[in-house]
CSV table of C-alpha atoms in Angstrom, one decimal:
chain,number,residue,atom,x,y,z
N,1350,MET,CA,-29.2,10.8,-3.5
N,1351,ASP,CA,-27.7,12.7,-6.3
N,1352,LEU,CA,-24.2,13.6,-5.3
N,1353,SER,CA,-22.9,14.1,-8.8
N,1354,ARG,CA,-22.0,17.8,-8.5
N,1355,ASN,CA,-20.1,19.7,-5.9
N,1356,GLY,CA,-23.0,22.0,-4.8
N,1357,ASP,CA,-22.8,23.6,-1.4
N,1358,ASP,CA,-25.6,21.5,0.2
N,1359,LYS,CA,-24.2,18.3,-1.3
N,1360,ARG,CA,-20.7,19.3,-0.1
N,1361,GLU,CA,-22.1,19.5,3.4
N,1362,THR,CA,-23.4,16.0,3.1
N,1363,VAL,CA,-19.9,14.9,2.1
N,1364,PHE,CA,-18.4,16.8,5.0
N,1365,ALA,CA,-20.7,15.0,7.4
N,1366,ALA,CA,-19.7,11.7,5.8
N,1367,LEU,CA,-16.0,12.7,6.3
N,1368,GLN,CA,-16.5,13.4,9.9
N,1369,VAL,CA,-18.1,10.0,10.5
N,1370,ALA,CA,-15.3,8.3,8.5
N,1371,VAL,CA,-12.6,9.9,10.7
N,1372,GLU,CA,-14.4,8.8,13.9
N,1373,ASP,CA,-15.0,5.3,12.5
N,1374,VAL,CA,-11.4,4.7,11.3
N,1375,LEU,CA,-9.9,5.8,14.6
N,1376,SER,CA,-12.4,3.8,16.6
N,1377,ARG,CA,-12.3,0.6,14.6
N,1378,MET,CA,-8.6,0.4,13.7
N,1379,ALA,CA,-6.9,2.2,16.6
N,1380,MET,CA,-9.5,1.6,19.3
N,1381,THR,CA,-9.4,5.3,20.3
N,1382,GLU,CA,-11.8,8.2,20.1
N,1383,ALA,CA,-11.7,11.2,17.8
N,1384,LEU,CA,-13.7,14.0,19.3
N,1385,PHE,CA,-14.8,16.7,16.8
N,1386,VAL,CA,-14.0,20.1,18.2
N,1387,HIS,CA,-14.8,22.6,15.5
N,1388,ARG,CA,-14.2,23.5,11.8
N,1389,GLU,CA,-13.0,26.5,10.0
N,1390,LYS,CA,-12.2,27.7,6.5
N,1391,MET,CA,-8.7,28.0,5.1
N,1392,ASP,CA,-7.6,29.6,1.9
N,1393,ARG,CA,-5.0,26.9,1.2
N,1394,PHE,CA,-4.6,23.2,1.5
N,1395,CYS,CA,-1.6,22.7,3.7
N,1396,LEU,CA,-0.2,19.8,5.7
N,1397,ASP,CA,1.8,21.8,8.2
N,1398,GLN,CA,2.0,19.4,11.2
N,1399,GLU,CA,4.9,16.9,11.7
N,1400,ALA,CA,3.1,14.1,10.0
N,1401,GLY,CA,0.5,14.3,7.2
N,1402,ALA,CA,-1.1,12.5,4.3
N,1403,MET,CA,-3.2,13.5,1.4
N,1404,ILE,CA,-5.5,11.5,-0.8
N,1405,ARG,CA,-7.0,12.8,-4.1
N,1406,LEU,CA,-10.5,12.0,-5.4
N,1407,THR,CA,-11.4,12.2,-9.1
N,1408,GLY,CA,-14.5,11.5,-11.1
N,1409,ASP,CA,-17.9,12.9,-10.3
N,1410,TRP,CA,-16.3,14.5,-7.3
N,1411,GLU,CA,-12.9,16.2,-7.5
N,1412,GLY,CA,-10.8,17.2,-4.6
N,1413,MET,CA,-8.4,16.3,-1.8
N,1414,ILE,CA,-8.7,15.0,1.7
N,1415,GLY,CA,-5.8,15.4,4.1
N,1416,ILE,CA,-4.9,14.5,7.7
N,1417,SER,CA,-2.1,15.7,9.8
N,1418,GLY,CA,-0.9,15.7,13.4
N,1419,SER,CA,2.1,15.7,15.6
N,1420,LEU,CA,4.7,12.9,15.4
N,1421,THR,CA,3.8,11.8,18.9
N,1422,LEU,CA,0.1,11.5,18.1
N,1423,VAL,CA,0.6,9.7,14.8
N,1424,ARG,CA,3.2,7.4,16.4
N,1425,SER,CA,0.6,6.6,19.1
N,1426,ILE,CA,-2.2,5.9,16.6
N,1427,VAL,CA,-0.1,3.7,14.4
N,1428,SER,CA,1.2,1.9,17.4
N,1429,ARG,CA,-2.4,1.1,18.4
N,1430,ILE,CA,-3.3,0.0,14.9
N,1431,VAL,CA,-0.4,-2.4,14.4
N,1432,GLY,CA,-0.1,-3.5,18.0
N,1433,LEU,CA,3.6,-2.7,18.4
N,1434,PRO,CA,5.2,-0.4,21.0
N,1435,ALA,CA,5.5,3.2,19.7
N,1436,GLU,CA,9.2,3.2,20.2
N,1437,GLN,CA,9.6,0.3,17.8
N,1438,LEU,CA,8.1,2.3,14.9
N,1439,ASN,CA,10.4,4.0,12.5
N,1440,MET,CA,9.7,6.9,10.1
N,1441,ALA,CA,8.7,4.5,7.2
N,1442,ASP,CA,6.2,2.9,9.6
N,1443,LEU,CA,4.7,6.3,10.4
N,1444,MET,CA,4.6,7.3,6.7
N,1445,ASP,CA,2.8,4.1,5.8
N,1446,GLY,CA,0.5,4.3,8.8
N,1447,ILE,CA,-0.7,7.9,8.2
N,1448,ALA,CA,-1.0,7.2,4.4
N,1449,GLU,CA,-3.2,4.2,5.2
N,1450,LEU,CA,-5.3,6.4,7.6
N,1451,ALA,CA,-5.8,8.9,4.8
N,1452,ASN,CA,-6.7,6.0,2.5
N,1453,MET,CA,-9.3,4.7,4.9
N,1454,VAL,CA,-10.8,8.1,5.6
N,1455,GLY,CA,-11.1,8.8,1.9
N,1456,GLY,CA,-12.6,5.4,1.2
N,1457,GLY,CA,-15.0,5.8,4.2
N,1458,THR,CA,-16.1,9.2,3.1
N,1459,LYS,CA,-16.9,7.9,-0.4
N,1460,SER,CA,-18.9,5.0,1.0
N,1461,ASN,CA,-20.7,7.0,3.7
N,1462,ALA,CA,-21.7,9.7,1.2
N,1463,GLY,CA,-22.7,7.3,-1.5
N,1464,MET,CA,-20.4,9.0,-3.9
N,1465,ALA,CA,-20.7,7.1,-7.2
N,1466,ASN,CA,-18.1,7.2,-9.9
N,1467,VAL,CA,-15.4,8.5,-7.7
N,1468,LYS,CA,-11.9,7.1,-7.7
N,1469,VAL,CA,-9.8,7.3,-4.6
N,1470,HIS,CA,-6.2,7.6,-5.6
N,1471,PRO,CA,-3.1,6.3,-3.7
N,1472,PRO,CA,-2.2,8.5,-0.8
N,1473,MET,CA,1.0,10.5,-0.4
N,1474,ALA,CA,2.5,11.2,3.0
N,1475,VAL,CA,5.0,13.6,4.5
N,1476,VAL,CA,6.7,13.0,7.9
N,1477,GLY,CA,9.3,15.2,9.5
N,1478,LYS,CA,9.7,18.1,12.0
N,1479,GLU,CA,10.6,20.7,9.3
N,1480,VAL,CA,8.4,19.4,6.4
N,1481,MET,CA,5.4,21.3,5.0
N,1482,ALA,CA,3.4,20.5,1.9
N,1483,GLU,CA,1.0,22.8,0.2
N,1484,TRP,CA,-1.3,22.6,-2.8
N,1485,LYS,CA,-2.8,25.5,-4.7
N,1486,THR,CA,-6.5,25.2,-4.9
N,1487,VAL,CA,-9.4,27.1,-6.5
N,1488,HIS,CA,-11.9,26.7,-3.7
N,1489,SER,CA,-11.4,27.3,0.0
N,1490,THR,CA,-10.4,24.3,2.2
N,1491,GLU,CA,-12.5,23.1,5.2
N,1492,LYS,CA,-10.4,22.3,8.2
N,1493,PHE,CA,-11.9,19.9,10.8
N,1494,ILE,CA,-10.2,19.9,14.2
N,1495,PHE,CA,-10.5,16.7,16.2
N,1496,GLU,CA,-9.1,15.9,19.6
N,1497,VAL,CA,-7.4,12.5,19.8
N,1498,GLU,CA,-5.7,11.3,23.0
N,1499,GLY,CA,-5.5,15.0,24.1
N,1500,SER,CA,-3.7,16.1,20.9
N,1501,THR,CA,-5.0,17.8,17.8
N,1502,LEU,CA,-5.7,15.9,14.6
N,1503,LEU,CA,-6.4,18.1,11.6
N,1504,VAL,CA,-8.5,16.8,8.8
N,1505,LEU,CA,-8.6,19.0,5.6
N,1506,ALA,CA,-11.1,18.7,2.8
N,1507,ASN,CA,-11.0,20.5,-0.5
N,1508,LEU,CA,-14.0,19.2,-2.4
A,812,MET,CA,-2.1,-23.8,7.1
A,813,LYS,CA,-0.9,-20.3,6.3
A,814,LEU,CA,-2.6,-17.1,5.4
A,815,LEU,CA,-1.3,-14.8,2.6
A,816,THR,CA,-1.9,-11.1,2.8
A,817,ILE,CA,-1.4,-9.1,-0.4
A,818,ASP,CA,-1.5,-5.3,0.4
A,819,ASP,CA,0.7,-2.4,-0.5
A,820,SER,CA,0.3,-1.0,3.0
A,821,ARG,CA,2.7,-2.6,5.5
A,822,THR,CA,0.4,-1.2,8.2
A,823,ILE,CA,-2.5,-3.4,7.0
A,824,ARG,CA,-0.2,-6.4,6.5
A,825,ARG,CA,1.0,-6.1,10.1
A,826,VAL,CA,-2.5,-5.8,11.4
A,827,ILE,CA,-3.6,-8.9,9.5
A,828,SER,CA,-0.4,-10.8,10.6
A,829,GLY,CA,-1.2,-9.9,14.2
A,830,ILE,CA,-4.7,-11.2,13.9
A,831,GLY,CA,-3.6,-14.3,12.1
A,832,ALA,CA,-1.0,-15.0,14.8
A,833,MET,CA,-3.7,-14.5,17.4
A,834,LEU,CA,-5.7,-17.2,15.6
A,835,GLY,CA,-2.7,-19.5,15.4
A,836,TYR,CA,-1.8,-19.0,11.7
A,837,GLU,CA,1.5,-18.0,10.2
A,838,VAL,CA,0.9,-15.1,7.8
A,839,LEU,CA,2.9,-14.7,4.6
A,840,GLU,CA,3.1,-11.1,3.3
A,841,ALA,CA,3.3,-9.6,-0.2
A,842,GLU,CA,3.4,-5.9,-1.0
A,843,ASN,CA,1.8,-6.2,-4.4
A,844,GLY,CA,0.0,-8.6,-6.7
A,845,GLU,CA,3.1,-9.7,-8.6
A,846,VAL,CA,4.9,-10.6,-5.4
A,847,GLY,CA,1.7,-12.3,-4.1
A,848,LEU,CA,1.5,-14.6,-7.2
A,849,LYS,CA,5.2,-15.5,-6.8
A,850,VAL,CA,4.5,-16.4,-3.1
A,851,LEU,CA,1.7,-18.7,-4.4
A,852,GLU,CA,4.1,-20.2,-6.9
A,853,GLN,CA,6.3,-21.3,-4.1
A,854,SER,CA,3.9,-21.9,-1.2
A,855,SER,CA,0.4,-22.5,-2.6
A,856,HIS,CA,0.2,-25.9,-1.0
A,857,GLU,CA,0.5,-24.2,2.4
A,858,VAL,CA,-1.8,-21.3,1.8
A,859,GLY,CA,-5.4,-21.7,3.2
A,860,LEU,CA,-6.6,-18.2,2.6
A,861,VAL,CA,-5.6,-15.1,0.5
A,862,LEU,CA,-6.5,-11.7,1.9
A,863,LEU,CA,-6.3,-9.3,-1.0
A,864,ASP,CA,-6.4,-5.5,-1.3
A,865,TRP,CA,-8.1,-3.9,-4.3
A,866,ASN,CA,-6.1,-0.7,-5.0
A,867,MET,CA,-2.5,-1.5,-5.4
A,868,PRO,CA,0.3,-0.3,-7.7
A,869,GLY,CA,0.8,-2.6,-10.7
A,870,MET,CA,-1.8,-5.4,-10.8
A,871,ILE,CA,-5.0,-4.3,-9.0
A,872,GLY,CA,-6.6,-6.8,-6.7
A,873,LEU,CA,-9.3,-7.8,-9.1
A,874,ASP,CA,-6.7,-8.9,-11.6
A,875,VAL,CA,-4.8,-10.8,-9.0
A,876,LEU,CA,-8.1,-12.5,-8.0
A,877,LYS,CA,-8.8,-13.5,-11.6
A,878,ALA,CA,-5.2,-14.8,-12.0
A,879,ILE,CA,-5.6,-17.0,-8.8
A,880,LYS,CA,-9.0,-18.3,-10.0
A,881,ARG,CA,-7.7,-19.0,-13.5
A,882,ASP,CA,-4.8,-21.2,-12.3
A,883,PRO,CA,-5.8,-24.8,-11.5
A,884,ARG,CA,-3.1,-25.0,-8.9
A,885,TRP,CA,-4.6,-22.1,-6.9
A,886,GLN,CA,-8.2,-21.8,-7.8
A,887,HIS,CA,-9.4,-23.9,-4.8
A,888,ILE,CA,-7.8,-21.3,-2.3
A,889,PRO,CA,-10.4,-19.0,-0.9
A,890,VAL,CA,-9.8,-15.3,-1.4
A,891,MET,CA,-11.1,-12.5,0.8
A,892,MET,CA,-11.1,-9.0,-0.6
A,893,VAL,CA,-9.9,-6.5,2.1
A,894,THR,CA,-10.4,-3.0,0.8
A,895,THR,CA,-11.6,0.6,1.4
A,896,GLU,CA,-13.9,0.2,-1.6
A,897,GLY,CA,-17.4,-0.4,-0.2
A,898,GLU,CA,-19.5,0.1,-3.3
A,899,LYS,CA,-21.9,-2.6,-4.4
A,900,ASP,CA,-20.3,-2.7,-7.9
A,901,TYR,CA,-16.9,-3.6,-6.4
A,902,ILE,CA,-18.4,-6.3,-4.2
A,903,VAL,CA,-20.4,-7.8,-7.2
A,904,LYS,CA,-17.3,-7.8,-9.4
A,905,SER,CA,-15.3,-9.6,-6.7
A,906,ILE,CA,-17.9,-12.2,-6.1
A,907,GLN,CA,-18.3,-12.8,-9.8
A,908,ALA,CA,-14.5,-13.2,-10.1
A,909,GLY,CA,-14.5,-15.9,-7.3
A,910,ALA,CA,-13.9,-14.1,-4.0
A,911,CYS,CA,-15.6,-15.8,-1.1
A,912,HIS,CA,-15.6,-12.9,1.4
A,913,TYR,CA,-15.5,-9.1,1.2
A,914,GLN,CA,-14.2,-7.1,4.2
A,915,THR,CA,-14.1,-3.3,4.0
A,916,LYS,CA,-11.5,-1.2,5.8
A,917,PRO,CA,-11.7,0.0,8.5
A,918,PHE,CA,-12.4,-3.1,10.5
A,919,THR,CA,-12.0,-4.2,14.1
A,920,GLN,CA,-9.8,-7.0,15.2
A,921,GLU,CA,-12.8,-9.0,16.1
A,922,GLU,CA,-14.5,-8.5,12.7
A,923,MET,CA,-11.4,-9.6,10.8
A,924,ALA,CA,-10.8,-12.5,13.1
A,925,SER,CA,-14.4,-13.7,12.6
A,926,ARG,CA,-14.1,-13.3,8.8
A,927,ILE,CA,-10.9,-15.3,8.7
A,928,MET,CA,-12.4,-18.1,10.8
A,929,GLU,CA,-15.4,-18.2,8.5
A,930,ALA,CA,-13.3,-18.2,5.4
A,931,MET,CA,-11.2,-21.0,6.9
A,932,GLY,CA,-14.4,-23.0,7.5
A,933,MET,CA,-14.2,-22.8,11.2
A,934,GLY,CA,-17.2,-20.5,11.9
A,935,GLY,CA,-17.1,-17.0,13.3
A,936,VAL,CA,-15.6,-16.2,16.7
């Protein structure tokens, strides 16, 4: 499969790979289910929930993948992953946890889509009730909405 | 015998420590390759398996792996790569450099436990 250019049909293949990666990461690492609800287009790439992380892809595919959710949800997911009670996790734990989630989703997307010659860069994370991070982009961003443990997990893709 | 996890993600180090403890192993942790090699300097006689991330700040996992396999004091210690990189090229490079196992993230507890048992010569669980 030639995925060397970001054509619309090939982008759809990558989006499908991303969706599988999200479900796989949550299932295997956190033993919880991510239910895909729907997707929509956004004109910006913005992490506007209480906890979020972004990972950049460069090479034959260029772009960003982000995830964000409420502190309660992210605390619950990280708690499940590390096997510690949620109340024992501090902000640094949540930052590292959501960053690693983004890292695994990015890596999983790359593997699932067979994206050759793509580098997944280290993630960045933001956590806090009043924090928002936005990147200016040329193309529109796809927003995938998942339901996890009754809460909304947003997955953004600008590819 | 102890395990050594070298990963810049404390989340992954905690996961591996938890699985190691479940299997009865004490797990030493290092947040990057340089620290990992220092841990080996001090404790290589106790380490029975190194679990090594690929993408880390500073030395990447492949360079840490090569450093371990170059050193006569440590080259007998099995190394398992634990990484999000699932491409064949990464796997081949790791095996050529001396890694004995390759585990992609994400993984289930059972998968990782089984891999650790295999790498420690105790068969899968």
